[in-house]
Amino acid sequence: MAIAPTSDQTSSQVRWLQVWGLASVQGAMSLTWIAYGIYLPKFIEQVFGYPTNQAQQLTALILVIESAIGVIVEPLFGGLSDRWQRWYSSRMPFIVAAAIASTALFIGLPCVVIFGGSSEITRVLLISLAILWAIVMASFRSPVMCLLGIFAGATKLPLAGSVLTLVGGFVGSIRPLATKFIVGLGAPVTFTIASIVLLASVASLRSAMIYIPKNLNPELEKNEPLPIRECWINLAIVMLVGAAIGLGIRLLMGDVLPRTIKADLTSFTGFSFEVLMGSALIAQGLVALLTGNLCKLLDNKRLMMISLGGIAAGLGLLSFGYGAIAAIISILLMLTCLSAVNNGMVAFALTMVPKSLGGLTVGTFFGGLSGAIAIFGYLVPKPADMLSTPNVIVLTAITFLIAGVGIALGERITGKIIAD
């Protein structure tokens, strides 16, 4: 039997200083992943002597492996951070240590390429460092993101999450808008800047945490077992929803939206694909501030279900192919609904289990997300060649609807427990 979530729902306060600190860490992590994604194929080309196409294939395989490893690493270290929080009343030492380790490994990647040459040892070392860096990055994403649960009351979590979506949208737009600029900086400068930003953001979050009470889990004594067994159904639903949302976002932002922009909007607007894609990411971030305020009117789970249905409706409209105007309306609808989903993802995970399991449940969510992306990347390594646009649209709609069903199951389970 699952345990009713214990939350800070009596508190309506949002600790904005800490939320912005958390958003800066998330943005810095995204920035490092952007730099990694841009330069890894170039590193492989240089060290392995592969042509561009073959280097991109090996990069895709490495990313699939890293995502697959995240299925285990995310919940494992999320759960370990729960125990750390319980015994030492803070996750920050855990987070700081992981951030320092990831920075050292991150800086090591261009150093290996520059000083190692193209020997067999360098090749093994490059791949090993890349995978190890991804593991360390995954090890502290869940401990960091679950801090949102102590920065806002249960009913205000989506509002606080809107700041994360806003920052994520702006940082994400760097990839299409500034890739040439990043490449022009060179790997040493880019990796150094990204590392400094990550360490500075973690330091700012650590400073902001001074104002948070240390005793954050008073409901459990140190000698009491964590209620994991009683929450396995809840955690399974969290993983299902994470997998469906993760795959849905991968398909929507990685295939459906780019194909639509290239087919319908570049010629219609006269803007380049990069400008339109970057603008879409910025727009999603900005509209998140509006959808975040909807938590004052609707419960987060219900808002997420409505938003997931809205994305499916937008995909349905897009599939009819009514032209550029209809495509713009569909994209705006889907981006608005997706911002609401992004705002509520961490909030959904945190409200599915007791507060003492915050790291584990957030890790389970991201583990499901990583696993779905890994499986899809393995089964469909070249979506542009293997899936037609109508099939991608249908598959994307199905995944988002599955996520909605999962959230409905979660709403039913938690609602029934609370009623009992």
XYZ file of C-alpha atoms in Angstrom:
420
model
C 0.000 0.000 0.000
C 1.371 3.392 -0.979
C 1.973 6.146 1.515
C 0.206 9.461 1.284
C 2.602 12.210 0.236
C 3.605 14.497 3.043
C 4.130 17.993 1.687
C 4.623 21.529 2.746
C 1.229 22.447 1.380
C 0.493 24.580 4.418
C 3.140 26.991 3.183
C 2.336 29.226 0.212
C 5.698 30.945 0.227
C 8.059 30.799 -2.729
C 11.688 31.422 -1.857
C 12.600 33.250 -5.035
C 16.266 33.788 -4.213
C 16.806 30.055 -3.880
C 14.632 29.280 -6.930
C 16.736 31.572 -9.100
C 19.872 29.973 -7.683
C 18.500 26.567 -8.632
C 17.579 27.845 -12.100
C 21.135 29.126 -12.575
C 22.508 25.662 -11.801
C 20.083 24.058 -14.227
C 20.998 26.601 -16.892
C 24.715 26.037 -16.308
C 24.265 22.276 -16.591
C 22.386 22.769 -19.871
C 25.182 25.022 -21.110
C 27.791 22.343 -20.467
C 25.666 19.787 -22.326
C 25.338 22.165 -25.278
C 29.107 22.649 -25.437
C 29.596 18.886 -25.076
C 27.118 18.136 -27.865
C 28.745 20.615 -30.230
C 32.338 19.589 -29.643
C 32.181 15.832 -29.030
C 31.828 15.006 -32.757
C 34.754 17.323 -33.482
C 36.858 15.630 -30.814
C 36.052 12.230 -32.312
C 36.926 13.442 -35.799
C 40.296 14.670 -34.579
C 41.234 11.747 -32.330
C 39.801 8.872 -34.379
C 40.416 10.387 -37.804
C 36.793 9.716 -38.792
C 34.880 11.634 -41.448
C 32.095 13.906 -40.175
C 29.279 11.433 -40.807
C 31.027 8.568 -39.007
C 31.975 10.845 -36.099
C 28.339 11.866 -35.714
C 27.271 8.215 -35.673
C 29.739 7.390 -32.898
C 28.604 10.501 -30.999
C 24.994 9.357 -31.247
C 25.975 5.926 -29.910
C 27.829 7.484 -26.968
C 24.815 9.648 -26.136
C 22.558 6.574 -26.208
C 24.916 4.764 -23.820
C 24.993 7.778 -21.506
C 21.201 8.002 -21.489
C 20.933 4.283 -20.738
C 23.333 4.629 -17.807
C 21.165 7.495 -16.528
C 18.325 5.018 -15.925
C 20.354 3.603 -13.018
C 22.428 6.611 -11.992
C 19.586 9.130 -11.627
C 17.425 7.246 -9.088
C 20.461 5.718 -7.356
C 22.097 9.029 -6.545
C 18.762 10.692 -5.935
C 18.110 8.079 -3.259
C 21.617 8.463 -1.851
C 21.064 12.206 -1.554
C 17.893 11.503 0.448
C 19.966 9.554 2.938
C 22.601 12.294 2.955
C 19.885 14.861 3.621
C 18.509 12.735 6.410
C 21.829 12.254 8.181
C 23.537 15.584 7.532
C 20.501 17.887 7.064
C 21.776 19.155 3.709
C 22.326 17.893 0.165
C 24.735 20.695 -0.690
C 28.019 18.905 0.208
C 26.906 16.070 -2.064
C 26.043 18.536 -4.858
C 29.212 20.603 -4.498
C 31.475 17.541 -4.594
C 29.745 16.221 -7.724
C 29.931 19.634 -9.408
C 33.675 19.903 -8.760
C 34.255 16.355 -10.044
C 32.191 16.968 -13.182
C 34.066 20.207 -13.868
C 37.433 18.462 -13.610
C 36.297 15.747 -16.031
C 34.735 18.318 -18.363
C 37.935 20.349 -18.610
C 39.801 17.086 -19.158
C 37.999 16.395 -22.453
C 39.641 19.141 -24.573
C 42.934 18.591 -22.729
C 43.000 14.952 -23.820
C 42.329 15.941 -27.418
C 44.911 18.749 -27.456
C 47.741 16.921 -25.700
C 46.954 13.286 -26.419
C 47.197 13.194 -30.183
C 45.476 10.372 -32.069
C 46.889 7.336 -30.286
C 44.857 4.330 -29.172
C 45.251 5.358 -25.535
C 43.843 8.806 -26.321
C 40.824 7.277 -28.035
C 40.025 5.052 -25.066
C 40.635 7.903 -22.653
C 38.377 10.296 -24.576
C 35.422 7.892 -24.654
C 35.966 6.911 -21.016
C 36.129 10.528 -19.853
C 33.031 11.424 -21.856
C 30.950 8.628 -20.344
C 32.317 9.209 -16.840
C 31.533 12.923 -17.106
C 27.966 12.133 -18.150
C 27.609 9.769 -15.179
C 28.794 12.426 -12.728
C 26.492 15.024 -14.292
C 23.568 12.636 -13.921
C 24.546 11.907 -10.321
C 23.733 15.398 -9.088
C 20.856 16.467 -11.361
C 18.257 14.775 -9.156
C 19.707 16.020 -5.834
C 19.724 19.546 -7.264
C 16.265 19.487 -8.829
C 14.536 17.976 -5.792
C 15.561 21.095 -3.834
C 12.620 22.785 -5.544
C 10.427 20.980 -3.019
C 11.823 23.051 -0.139
C 11.819 26.317 -2.065
C 8.054 26.433 -2.587
C 4.851 25.119 -1.051
C 3.212 22.169 -2.791
C 0.626 24.339 -4.549
C 3.272 26.823 -5.735
C 5.758 24.307 -7.129
C 4.675 24.859 -10.778
C 5.031 28.619 -10.318
C 8.566 28.126 -9.035
C 9.179 25.620 -11.824
C 8.298 28.291 -14.397
C 11.589 30.022 -13.595
C 13.450 26.814 -14.454
C 11.533 26.557 -17.724
C 12.272 30.207 -18.511
C 16.016 29.781 -17.979
C 15.988 26.446 -19.795
C 14.317 28.009 -22.830
C 16.839 30.819 -23.084
C 19.842 28.544 -22.572
C 18.425 25.978 -24.995
C 18.142 28.650 -27.692
C 21.939 28.991 -27.632
C 22.301 25.759 -29.619
C 20.490 26.913 -32.779
C 21.348 30.604 -32.467
C 24.993 30.582 -31.373
C 26.612 27.337 -32.511
C 28.890 29.149 -34.963
C 29.928 31.595 -32.251
C 30.685 28.764 -29.821
C 32.728 26.920 -32.432
C 34.573 30.163 -33.157
C 35.600 30.458 -29.513
C 37.385 27.135 -29.646
C 37.087 24.175 -27.292
C 39.450 25.376 -24.519
C 37.691 28.737 -24.125
C 34.192 27.261 -24.426
C 34.793 24.483 -21.907
C 36.496 26.883 -19.490
C 33.609 29.357 -19.629
C 31.016 26.608 -19.168
C 32.949 25.166 -16.218
C 33.283 28.548 -14.507
C 29.567 29.215 -14.992
C 28.681 25.831 -13.476
C 30.908 26.294 -10.430
C 29.696 29.885 -9.944
C 26.041 28.804 -10.126
C 26.578 26.030 -7.575
C 28.369 28.521 -5.317
C 25.460 30.955 -5.617
C 22.966 28.220 -4.755
C 25.086 27.194 -1.785
C 25.107 30.789 -0.553
C 21.340 31.036 -0.960
C 20.862 27.814 1.021
C 22.218 29.559 4.138
C 18.761 31.059 4.601
C 16.992 27.666 4.488
C 16.389 25.815 7.788
C 18.558 22.703 8.014
C 15.973 20.393 9.569
C 13.979 19.736 6.407
C 12.685 16.240 7.147
C 11.286 16.328 10.690
C 8.778 13.559 9.982
C 11.449 10.829 10.106
C 13.869 9.985 12.824
C 17.335 8.883 11.724
C 16.745 5.300 12.831
C 13.465 4.931 10.919
C 13.592 3.233 7.499
C 12.751 5.268 4.425
C 9.272 4.247 3.137
C 10.456 3.063 -0.284
C 8.632 -0.291 -0.372
C 5.293 1.342 0.373
C 5.762 3.750 -2.549
C 6.836 1.416 -5.334
C 3.566 1.877 -7.261
C 3.917 5.644 -7.063
C 7.528 5.448 -8.219
C 6.571 3.161 -11.119
C 3.993 5.721 -12.257
C 6.563 8.498 -11.924
C 8.971 6.522 -14.133
C 6.233 5.857 -16.710
C 5.298 9.534 -16.874
C 8.964 10.567 -17.065
C 9.580 8.137 -19.923
C 6.515 9.273 -21.875
C 7.192 12.988 -21.389
C 10.881 12.564 -22.176
C 10.222 10.712 -25.413
C 7.421 13.116 -26.312
C 9.663 16.162 -25.866
C 12.448 14.434 -27.816
C 10.086 13.790 -30.729
C 8.342 17.160 -30.589
C 11.410 19.383 -30.249
C 13.825 17.120 -32.112
C 11.689 16.037 -35.065
C 8.171 17.458 -35.364
C 9.021 21.113 -34.768
C 12.220 21.179 -36.901
C 10.481 19.428 -39.792
C 7.516 21.791 -39.622
C 9.709 24.868 -39.480
C 11.772 23.718 -42.458
C 8.752 22.652 -44.509
C 6.300 25.472 -43.795
C 7.830 28.441 -42.039
C 11.299 29.250 -43.398
C 9.999 30.213 -46.826
C 6.835 31.787 -45.409
C 8.625 34.036 -42.903
C 11.916 34.541 -44.705
C 13.868 33.726 -41.532
C 16.449 30.971 -41.256
C 15.729 27.693 -39.511
C 18.163 28.552 -36.707
C 16.431 31.856 -35.949
C 12.963 30.303 -35.949
C 14.013 27.341 -33.794
C 15.786 29.586 -31.298
C 12.772 31.910 -31.196
C 10.488 28.952 -30.479
C 12.635 27.928 -27.497
C 12.702 31.489 -26.169
C 8.932 31.791 -26.621
C 8.385 28.565 -24.690
C 10.478 29.939 -21.844
C 8.647 33.268 -21.762
C 5.154 31.792 -21.844
C 6.129 29.579 -18.899
C 5.731 32.596 -16.614
C 2.085 32.823 -17.670
C 1.316 29.113 -17.443
C 3.083 28.949 -14.079
C 0.487 31.285 -12.616
C -2.283 28.890 -13.624
C -1.362 26.811 -10.565
C -3.440 29.361 -8.617
C -6.518 28.141 -10.508
C -5.833 24.472 -11.271
C -4.178 21.571 -9.505
C -0.828 20.772 -11.133
C -1.720 17.218 -12.160
C -4.933 18.369 -13.816
C -3.186 21.240 -15.541
C -0.560 18.825 -16.864
C -3.237 16.447 -18.174
C -5.035 19.310 -19.934
C -1.737 20.555 -21.367
C -0.742 17.106 -22.620
C -4.134 16.852 -24.306
C -3.535 20.311 -25.789
C -0.239 19.155 -27.294
C -1.995 16.154 -28.828
C -4.658 18.499 -30.235
C -1.992 20.750 -31.693
C -0.334 17.732 -33.315
C -3.696 16.715 -34.742
C -4.176 20.168 -36.271
C -0.649 20.055 -37.633
C -1.244 16.692 -39.289
C -3.981 18.117 -41.520
C -1.417 20.321 -43.280
C -3.507 23.454 -43.666
C -0.462 25.625 -44.406
C 1.870 28.047 -42.664
C -0.750 29.961 -40.659
C -2.235 26.772 -39.229
C 1.291 25.529 -38.499
C 2.088 28.713 -36.544
C -1.134 28.365 -34.519
C -0.371 24.707 -33.814
C 3.198 25.468 -32.757
C 2.117 28.282 -30.431
C -0.517 26.014 -28.848
C 1.959 23.191 -28.376
C 4.694 25.434 -26.976
C 2.246 26.978 -24.488
C 1.052 23.570 -23.336
C 4.609 22.202 -23.247
C 5.695 25.061 -20.985
C 2.973 24.084 -18.513
C 4.160 20.469 -18.651
C 7.769 21.516 -18.075
C 6.716 23.717 -15.150
C 4.954 20.835 -13.470
C 7.284 17.868 -14.110
C 9.358 18.121 -10.937
C 6.284 19.177 -8.953
C 4.439 16.064 -10.134
C 7.291 13.798 -9.058
C 7.663 15.471 -5.668
C 3.952 15.249 -4.828
C 3.762 11.534 -5.615
C 5.771 10.380 -2.578
C 6.638 11.556 0.937
C 9.018 14.487 1.161
C 11.764 12.243 2.555
C 11.973 10.504 -0.852
C 12.277 13.680 -2.922
C 15.641 12.813 -4.454
C 14.594 9.263 -5.296
C 11.347 10.250 -6.988
C 12.942 13.048 -9.025
C 15.724 10.632 -9.971
C 13.140 8.034 -10.960
C 11.404 10.593 -13.177
C 14.623 11.585 -14.925
C 15.701 7.941 -15.071
C 12.534 7.098 -16.988
C 13.127 10.106 -19.226
C 16.704 9.044 -19.987
C 15.689 5.433 -20.537
C 13.006 6.278 -23.086
C 15.394 8.494 -25.028
C 18.061 5.765 -24.946
C 15.682 3.075 -26.215
C 14.384 5.331 -28.971
C 17.920 6.314 -29.965
C 18.912 2.650 -30.181
C 15.825 1.496 -32.101
C 15.569 4.546 -34.352
C 19.101 5.931 -34.790
C 18.088 8.046 -37.816
C 14.512 9.310 -37.298
C 14.661 11.610 -40.340
C 15.290 8.610 -42.607
C 13.307 5.942 -40.765
C 10.109 7.786 -39.805
C 7.892 9.853 -42.059
C 6.483 13.118 -40.738
C 2.909 11.757 -40.298
C 4.272 8.780 -38.353
C 6.385 11.046 -36.130
C 3.343 13.206 -35.397
C 1.218 10.182 -34.473
C 3.961 8.668 -32.305
C 4.491 11.995 -30.514
C 0.764 12.363 -29.821
C 0.595 8.807 -28.451
C 3.518 9.348 -26.072
C 2.033 12.542 -24.648
C -1.364 10.863 -24.216
C 0.341 7.976 -22.376
C 1.904 10.557 -20.079
C -1.548 12.009 -19.447
C -2.909 8.570 -18.561
C 0.004 8.030 -16.176
C -0.647 11.357 -14.434
C -4.344 10.479 -14.173
C -3.357 7.212 -12.463
C -1.110 9.154 -10.115
C -3.920 11.594 -9.364
C -6.261 8.711 -8.615
C -3.813 6.952 -6.298
C -2.767 10.016 -4.310
C -6.304 11.400 -4.242
C -7.703 8.097 -2.954
C -5.038 7.903 -0.236
C -5.675 11.450 0.913
C -9.420 10.786 0.939
C -8.873 7.690 3.072
